[in-house]
Short mmCIF file of C-alpha atoms and ligand atoms in Angstrom, two decimals:
data_model
loop_
_atom_site.label_atom_id
_atom_site.label_comp_id
_atom_site.label_asym_id
_atom_site.label_seq_id
_atom_site.Cartn_x
_atom_site.Cartn_y
_atom_site.Cartn_z
CA UNK A 1 97.42 118.92 101.70
CA UNK A 2 93.72 119.60 103.47
CA UNK A 3 92.49 117.85 106.67
CA UNK A 4 88.92 117.66 106.61
CA UNK A 5 86.61 116.91 109.94
CA UNK A 6 83.65 114.57 110.25
CA UNK A 7 83.49 113.49 106.66
CA UNK A 8 80.74 110.58 106.19
CA UNK A 9 82.60 107.38 105.19
CA UNK A 10 79.63 105.27 103.46
CA UNK A 11 80.48 107.20 100.08
CA UNK A 12 83.86 106.14 99.91
CA UNK A 13 82.60 102.34 100.28
CA UNK A 14 80.74 100.03 97.61
CA UNK A 15 78.76 98.77 100.62
CA UNK A 16 77.42 102.68 100.86
CA UNK A 17 77.59 101.98 104.57
CA UNK A 18 79.65 103.86 107.59
CA UNK A 19 79.86 106.48 110.07
CA UNK A 20 82.16 109.71 110.10
CA UNK A 21 86.13 109.81 110.19
CA UNK A 22 87.11 112.61 112.63
CA UNK A 23 89.94 113.60 110.18
CA UNK A 24 90.02 112.62 106.64
CA UNK A 25 92.69 113.53 104.12
CA UNK A 26 93.57 112.41 100.35
CA UNK A 27 97.41 111.43 99.66
CA UNK A 28 98.26 112.45 96.03
CA UNK A 29 102.16 111.84 96.40
CA UNK A 30 104.28 109.64 98.65
CA UNK A 31 105.01 113.12 100.32
CA UNK A 32 101.75 114.08 100.88
CA UNK A 33 101.17 110.44 102.38
CA UNK A 34 104.15 111.02 105.08
CA UNK A 35 102.77 114.51 105.90
CA UNK A 36 99.45 112.82 106.70
CA UNK A 37 100.98 110.04 108.64
CA UNK A 38 103.05 112.72 110.65
CA UNK A 39 99.76 114.88 111.26
CA UNK A 40 98.15 111.34 113.01
CA UNK A 41 101.23 110.49 114.92
CA UNK A 42 101.50 113.94 116.33
CA UNK A 43 98.37 114.23 117.61
CA UNK A 44 98.07 110.83 118.63
CA UNK A 45 95.49 109.65 116.08
CA UNK A 46 94.79 106.00 114.98
CA UNK A 47 95.44 106.07 111.02
CA UNK A 48 93.49 104.03 108.41
CA UNK A 49 94.08 103.95 104.71
CA UNK A 50 91.67 103.95 102.50
CA UNK A 51 92.02 102.57 98.65
CA UNK A 52 88.85 102.06 96.70
CA UNK A 53 86.67 101.20 99.77
CA UNK A 54 85.33 98.18 97.67
CA UNK A 55 86.44 95.33 100.42
CA UNK A 56 85.55 97.24 103.33
CA UNK A 57 82.79 97.89 106.13
CA UNK A 58 82.61 100.84 108.21
CA UNK A 59 80.95 101.20 111.32
CA UNK A 60 78.20 103.39 112.05
CA UNK A 61 80.22 105.27 114.29
CA UNK A 62 82.65 105.93 112.12
CA UNK A 63 86.37 106.27 112.89
CA UNK A 64 88.12 108.45 115.43
CA UNK A 65 91.40 109.15 113.79
CA UNK A 66 92.36 109.88 110.52
CA UNK A 67 91.45 108.66 107.40
CA UNK A 68 93.79 108.76 104.47
CA UNK A 69 92.47 108.30 101.01
CA UNK A 70 95.24 107.18 98.46
CA UNK A 71 94.71 108.90 95.44
CA UNK A 72 98.36 108.68 93.81
CA UNK A 73 98.08 108.47 89.91
CA UNK A 74 100.87 106.84 87.35
CA UNK A 75 101.61 103.87 85.32
CA UNK A 76 105.23 103.71 84.32
CA UNK A 77 106.26 101.11 82.00
CA UNK A 78 109.73 99.72 81.18
CA UNK A 79 109.70 96.78 79.10
CA UNK A 80 107.32 94.23 80.85
CA UNK A 81 107.68 95.82 84.06
CA UNK A 82 104.73 98.37 84.85
CA UNK A 83 105.02 100.23 87.97
CA UNK A 84 101.80 101.52 89.33
CA UNK A 85 101.11 104.00 91.96
CA UNK A 86 98.63 102.42 94.45
CA UNK A 87 95.60 104.99 93.67
CA UNK A 88 94.99 103.74 89.95
CA UNK A 89 91.99 102.42 89.44
CA UNK A 90 92.47 98.48 89.40
CA UNK A 91 90.04 97.62 86.20
CA UNK A 92 91.66 100.65 84.37
CA UNK A 93 95.35 99.12 84.73
CA UNK A 94 93.76 95.74 83.38
CA UNK A 95 92.22 97.52 80.43
CA UNK A 96 95.40 99.19 79.53
CA UNK A 97 98.01 96.28 79.81
CA UNK A 98 95.57 93.91 77.56
CA UNK A 99 94.88 96.98 75.47
CA UNK A 100 99.00 97.02 75.12
CA UNK A 101 98.75 93.20 74.81
CA UNK A 102 100.47 92.21 77.88
CA UNK A 103 99.23 88.81 79.91
CA UNK A 104 99.37 88.17 83.41
CA UNK A 105 96.10 90.06 84.66
CA UNK A 106 93.18 89.66 82.16
CA UNK A 107 91.02 86.99 84.49
CA UNK A 108 91.53 90.49 87.06
CA UNK A 109 89.58 92.52 84.92
CA UNK A 110 86.47 94.11 86.58
CA UNK A 111 87.76 93.89 90.09
CA UNK A 112 86.69 96.87 92.24
CA UNK A 113 89.13 98.95 93.97
CA UNK A 114 92.61 100.31 93.54
CA UNK A 115 96.13 99.10 92.43
CA UNK A 116 97.54 99.60 96.24
CA UNK A 117 94.89 97.31 97.67
CA UNK A 118 95.90 94.27 95.31
CA UNK A 119 99.03 93.06 96.98
CA UNK A 120 97.73 93.49 100.63
CA UNK A 121 94.80 90.77 100.09
CA UNK A 122 96.00 89.03 97.23
CA UNK A 123 93.36 89.94 94.84
CA UNK A 124 92.52 86.65 93.03
CA UNK A 125 89.72 85.58 90.64
CA UNK A 126 88.75 83.19 87.79
CA UNK A 127 92.56 81.61 87.95
CA UNK A 128 94.77 84.00 88.50
CA UNK A 129 96.08 85.96 91.53
CA UNK A 130 98.23 89.13 91.85
CA UNK A 131 100.92 87.79 93.48
CA UNK A 132 101.94 85.52 90.11
CA UNK A 133 102.56 89.16 88.65
CA UNK A 134 103.87 91.03 91.23
CA UNK A 135 107.67 91.62 91.60
CA UNK A 136 108.13 94.43 93.99
CA UNK A 137 106.04 96.61 96.55
CA UNK A 138 107.04 99.66 97.57
CA UNK A 139 105.40 101.08 101.27
CA UNK A 140 106.22 103.76 103.74
CA UNK A 141 106.66 101.80 106.79
CA UNK A 142 104.55 103.99 109.72
CA UNK A 143 106.94 102.73 112.62
CA UNK A 144 110.16 104.14 111.05
CA UNK A 145 108.55 106.63 108.71
CA UNK A 146 111.05 105.65 105.94
CA UNK A 147 110.11 104.11 102.21
CA UNK A 148 110.58 100.57 102.17
CA UNK A 149 110.83 97.86 98.97
CA UNK A 150 109.75 94.14 99.14
CA UNK A 151 110.64 91.79 96.75
CA UNK A 152 107.61 89.38 96.13
CA UNK A 153 109.15 86.61 97.78
CA UNK A 154 109.15 88.46 100.91
CA UNK A 155 105.29 89.41 100.75
CA UNK A 156 104.17 85.90 102.25
CA UNK A 157 101.20 86.00 99.71
CA UNK A 158 98.60 83.05 99.82
CA UNK A 159 95.08 82.87 99.34
CA UNK A 160 93.64 86.36 99.99
CA UNK A 161 96.53 86.89 102.44
CA UNK A 162 100.16 88.54 102.26
CA UNK A 163 102.49 90.22 105.12
CA UNK A 164 100.44 93.35 104.77
CA UNK A 165 97.02 91.84 106.09
CA UNK A 166 98.65 88.99 108.29
CA UNK A 167 102.01 89.32 110.56
CA UNK A 168 102.75 93.34 109.52
CA UNK A 169 99.13 94.20 109.57
CA UNK A 170 98.48 98.06 109.80
CA UNK A 171 102.42 98.27 109.57
CA UNK A 172 102.94 99.79 105.71
CA UNK A 173 101.22 102.07 103.53
CA UNK A 174 101.59 100.67 100.19
CA UNK A 175 102.32 103.48 97.47
CA UNK A 176 103.32 101.73 94.85
CA UNK A 177 103.63 98.21 92.68
CA UNK A 178 105.29 96.90 90.40
CA UNK A 179 103.99 93.87 88.16
CA UNK A 180 105.51 92.02 85.42
CA UNK A 181 103.67 91.21 82.57
CA UNK A 182 104.22 88.75 79.60
CA UNK A 183 104.08 90.34 76.19
CA UNK A 184 101.93 88.56 73.71
CA UNK A 185 101.22 86.23 76.23
CA UNK A 186 98.50 83.96 76.30
CA UNK A 187 95.08 84.61 78.18
CA UNK A 188 94.65 82.09 81.37
CA UNK A 189 91.75 79.70 80.45
CA UNK A 190 91.54 77.89 83.77
CA UNK A 191 88.63 78.56 85.58
CA UNK A 192 85.87 76.58 84.98
CA UNK A 193 83.24 79.08 84.54
CA UNK A 194 85.52 81.09 81.61
CA UNK A 195 86.59 77.74 79.79
CA UNK A 196 82.74 77.38 79.81
CA UNK A 197 82.03 80.65 78.29
CA UNK A 198 85.00 80.43 75.87
CA UNK A 199 83.85 76.58 74.53
CA UNK A 200 83.01 77.85 71.01
CA UNK A 201 84.57 79.73 69.44
CA UNK A 202 87.78 78.73 71.32
CA UNK A 203 91.33 80.43 71.53
CA UNK A 204 89.76 83.79 72.52
CA UNK A 205 92.21 86.68 72.52
CA UNK A 206 93.72 88.83 75.69
CA UNK A 207 90.72 91.25 75.02
CA UNK A 208 88.15 89.05 74.70
CA UNK A 209 88.89 87.09 77.86
CA UNK A 210 89.03 90.27 79.94
CA UNK A 211 85.43 91.35 78.44
CA UNK A 212 84.40 87.65 79.34
CA UNK A 213 85.36 87.94 82.93
CA UNK A 214 83.48 91.49 83.11
CA UNK A 215 80.55 89.47 81.41
CA UNK A 216 80.40 86.86 83.70
CA UNK A 217 80.85 89.40 87.07
CA UNK A 218 78.56 91.50 85.90
CA UNK A 219 75.59 88.14 85.54
CA UNK A 220 76.88 87.05 89.05
CA UNK A 221 76.37 91.25 90.39
CA UNK A 222 80.12 91.36 90.84
CA UNK A 223 80.67 94.04 88.93
CA UNK A 224 80.32 97.88 89.79
CA UNK A 225 77.28 98.77 87.29
CA UNK A 226 75.58 102.15 88.64
CA UNK A 227 71.92 100.95 89.84
CA UNK A 228 72.64 97.79 90.08
CA UNK A 229 71.34 96.62 93.21
CA UNK A 230 73.15 93.54 93.83
CA UNK A 231 76.83 95.69 93.44
CA UNK A 232 75.69 97.88 96.70
CA UNK A 233 78.11 95.36 98.71
CA UNK A 234 81.78 94.71 99.15
CA UNK A 235 81.77 91.65 96.88
CA UNK A 236 82.66 88.17 98.32
CA UNK A 237 81.52 88.82 102.14
CA UNK A 238 83.76 85.48 103.50
CA UNK A 239 86.54 83.87 102.36
CA UNK A 240 86.09 80.15 101.17
CA UNK A 241 87.08 77.95 104.16
CA UNK A 242 90.26 75.55 103.92
CA UNK A 243 89.57 72.07 105.76
CA UNK A 244 91.60 69.14 106.24
CA UNK A 245 91.37 66.01 104.33
CA UNK A 246 89.89 64.65 107.62
CA UNK A 247 86.94 67.02 108.24
CA UNK A 248 86.17 66.87 104.25
CA UNK A 249 85.76 63.11 104.95
CA UNK A 250 83.18 63.63 107.80
CA UNK A 251 81.42 65.94 106.06
CA UNK A 252 81.02 64.00 102.65
CA UNK A 253 80.23 61.05 105.26
CA UNK A 254 77.43 62.93 106.78
CA UNK A 255 75.88 65.55 103.89
CA UNK A 256 76.82 62.85 100.67
CA UNK A 257 79.56 63.32 98.15
CA UNK A 258 77.83 66.25 96.36
CA UNK A 259 79.98 68.79 98.60
CA UNK A 260 81.73 70.99 95.73
CA UNK A 261 85.38 71.13 96.25
CA UNK A 262 88.87 72.35 95.12
CA UNK A 263 92.26 70.79 96.44
CA UNK A 264 94.10 73.44 98.62
CA UNK A 265 97.75 73.10 99.37
CA UNK A 266 99.01 70.87 102.14
CA UNK A 267 96.47 68.09 101.02
CA UNK A 268 93.62 70.10 102.25
CA UNK A 269 90.68 71.23 100.69
CA UNK A 270 88.87 74.73 99.56
CA UNK A 271 85.15 74.64 100.04
CA UNK A 272 82.95 77.41 98.14
CA UNK A 273 81.35 79.41 100.71
CA UNK A 274 78.46 80.25 98.49
CA UNK A 275 77.68 76.61 98.81
CA UNK A 276 77.71 76.28 102.36
CA UNK A 277 75.74 79.23 102.96
CA UNK A 278 73.08 78.03 100.58
CA UNK A 279 72.82 74.64 102.02
CA UNK A 280 72.71 76.53 105.77
CA UNK A 281 69.53 78.24 104.19
CA UNK A 282 70.70 81.79 103.19
CA UNK A 283 69.84 81.72 99.71
CA UNK A 284 69.98 84.24 97.17
CA UNK A 285 67.86 87.21 97.92
CA UNK A 286 67.65 85.93 101.70
CA UNK A 287 66.76 89.38 103.77
CA UNK A 288 67.35 89.95 107.52
CA UNK A 289 66.47 93.69 108.26
CA UNK A 290 68.10 95.99 105.56
CA UNK A 291 70.52 93.65 104.90
CA UNK A 292 70.38 90.56 102.22
CA UNK A 293 72.20 88.70 99.90
CA UNK A 294 72.38 88.96 96.39
CA UNK A 295 69.86 87.62 94.08
CA UNK A 296 72.63 86.34 91.64
CA UNK A 297 75.16 85.48 94.11
CA UNK A 298 75.28 84.06 97.54
CA UNK A 299 78.33 85.03 98.61
CA UNK A 300 77.82 88.97 98.13
CA UNK A 301 76.19 90.66 101.13
CA UNK A 302 74.22 93.71 100.20
CA UNK A 303 72.93 96.64 101.56
CA UNK A 304 68.85 96.59 100.57
CA UNK A 305 69.04 100.57 101.01
CA UNK A 306 69.62 102.18 103.94
CA UNK A 307 71.33 99.23 106.02
CA UNK A 308 73.67 100.20 108.83
CA UNK A 309 77.07 97.98 109.28
CA UNK A 310 74.93 97.15 112.56
CA UNK A 311 72.32 95.33 110.16
CA UNK A 312 75.03 93.74 107.90
CA UNK A 313 77.10 92.01 111.01
CA UNK A 314 73.42 90.74 112.27
CA UNK A 315 73.45 88.86 108.97
CA UNK A 316 77.15 88.18 108.99
CA UNK A 317 76.39 86.53 112.71
CA UNK A 318 73.40 84.49 111.65
CA UNK A 319 75.29 82.87 108.86
CA UNK A 320 78.50 82.01 110.87
CA UNK A 321 76.20 80.46 113.52
CA UNK A 322 74.33 78.48 111.14
CA UNK A 323 76.89 77.07 108.97
CA UNK A 324 79.19 76.17 111.91
CA UNK A 325 76.19 74.61 113.72
CA UNK A 326 75.52 72.51 110.36
CA UNK A 327 79.20 72.07 109.01
CA UNK A 328 81.65 72.63 111.94
CA UNK A 329 83.06 75.38 109.73
CA UNK A 330 83.87 78.78 111.20
CA UNK A 331 83.58 81.16 108.06
CA UNK A 332 85.70 84.16 108.27
CA UNK A 333 84.67 87.26 106.62
CA UNK A 334 86.99 88.56 103.85
CA UNK A 335 86.36 92.42 103.70
CA UNK A 336 88.01 94.84 105.97
CA UNK A 337 86.21 95.84 109.30
CA UNK A 338 86.54 99.34 110.18
CA UNK A 339 85.54 100.00 113.83
CA UNK A 340 85.64 98.33 117.28
CA UNK A 341 86.50 94.97 117.73
CA UNK A 342 83.37 92.98 117.25
N1 EPU B 1 77.83 79.12 94.43
C1 EPU B 1 76.97 78.77 94.92
N2 EPU B 1 76.02 79.81 94.80
C2 EPU B 1 76.11 80.48 94.15
C3 EPU B 1 77.61 80.90 93.78
C4 EPU B 1 78.57 79.69 93.62
O1 EPU B 1 76.54 77.67 95.68
O2 EPU B 1 75.25 81.68 94.34
C5 EPU B 1 79.21 77.92 94.78
C6 EPU B 1 79.20 76.86 93.32
O3 EPU B 1 79.48 75.68 94.16
C7 EPU B 1 79.95 77.43 92.59
C8 EPU B 1 81.14 77.82 93.69
O4 EPU B 1 80.55 78.41 94.47
O5 EPU B 1 80.65 76.71 91.45
C9 EPU B 1 82.41 78.73 93.21
O6 EPU B 1 81.57 79.75 92.73
P1 EPU B 1 82.32 81.21 92.20
O7 EPU B 1 82.95 80.73 91.22
O8 EPU B 1 81.21 82.47 91.95
O9 EPU B 1 83.50 81.34 92.99
P2 EPU B 1 83.41 82.24 94.56
O10 EPU B 1 84.42 81.00 94.82
O11 EPU B 1 81.91 82.30 95.02
C10 EPU B 1 85.59 83.48 94.59
C11 EPU B 1 86.21 84.66 95.24
C12 EPU B 1 85.85 85.54 93.80
C13 EPU B 1 86.08 85.78 92.68
C14 EPU B 1 85.34 84.01 92.04
C15 EPU B 1 86.19 83.77 90.98
C16 EPU B 1 86.76 84.15 97.23
C17 EPU B 1 86.53 84.53 98.82
N3 EPU B 1 85.87 84.71 96.47
O12 EPU B 1 84.07 83.46 94.37
O13 EPU B 1 86.28 87.06 94.68
O14 EPU B 1 85.51 86.87 91.53
O15 EPU B 1 86.17 83.30 93.02
O16 EPU B 1 87.22 83.27 90.53
O17 EPU B 1 87.79 83.61 97.24
C18 EPU B 1 85.92 88.86 96.01
O18 EPU B 1 87.00 88.53 96.56
O19 EPU B 1 85.28 89.74 96.67
C19 EPU B 1 85.49 88.07 95.11
C20 EPU B 1 84.18 88.70 93.95
#
């Protein structure tokens, strides 16, 4: 495999932002992934694993170590079990499963990125999350340099969270994910936007639901479409915050009962970050320098053209400060940040 030097990272991200990687390599197999990890270790280089670059903001200074792009391909089917290589395009896998009549991931159509990223942040949308269908995750342990397999129950899945981005962050390189899907299963129609879309005619097929999700995402600028300025982003820029019932009651007392909310576990309440931004003055099409907010979804921060990571960070900080002042909620960014701690 080739180890390239000083490779600009911006083209590898949907944001189109980021300086160069000191070293860059592409792994098409588990052997190559191991070879690259050894290369980095022998030289004392920090390592960053790059999948689809769709949930990533890279610093303007780039990365001083080795960026390893995972490009492995392959879908093996064994009955209702699909073992998928980490480098497969996620949406292509959804299309494949839906075409074969398998339910379980149809609401996750149109999400950019690769399969390997899906267990890391427990990708979810429109009433489904991958934690419901993942049965096993295979990974390279970057400490022992051995391959390990995790059963779903050991992955600590929660909202946008797993073992891989929390307690064991940076320790594993996901190489393969096994999903158990349901042959001829019914599509999931729980999310309000989807129910509305399919109110008439009702009872859509799996393929119709996947197409409907893509159409809704496209409308919101959350589907990667060439030339669509609203999708030069990393999707949702903030997680939807989860607060206590008492905190929510205080907010309702102060701001009225029109605050949209969803129940979360342990009697907590999840609030749409998009609504909080809007109320704090960060509306659709808001601009700060060369960064801004999508014209179709408040939660997507976008690169208006030639934006730097610093432009995006300035907007991020302005939003966090304002939302905190108004609602006493500290928003957490959703995309991965590659750069010095800020
Ligand atoms: N809202 C606004 N303004 C907007 C958009 C939304 O105020 O411009 C409020 C409304 O109250 C709306 C609510 O936010 O009812 C929810 O909006 P939406 O259905 O668009 O979902 P979201 O909470 O903003 C989450 C995920 C998305 C996922 C959608 C659909 C997070 C951080 N984001 O967004 O995931 O596609 O639900 O299920 O959980 C991503 O992570 O990058 C992503 C796109």
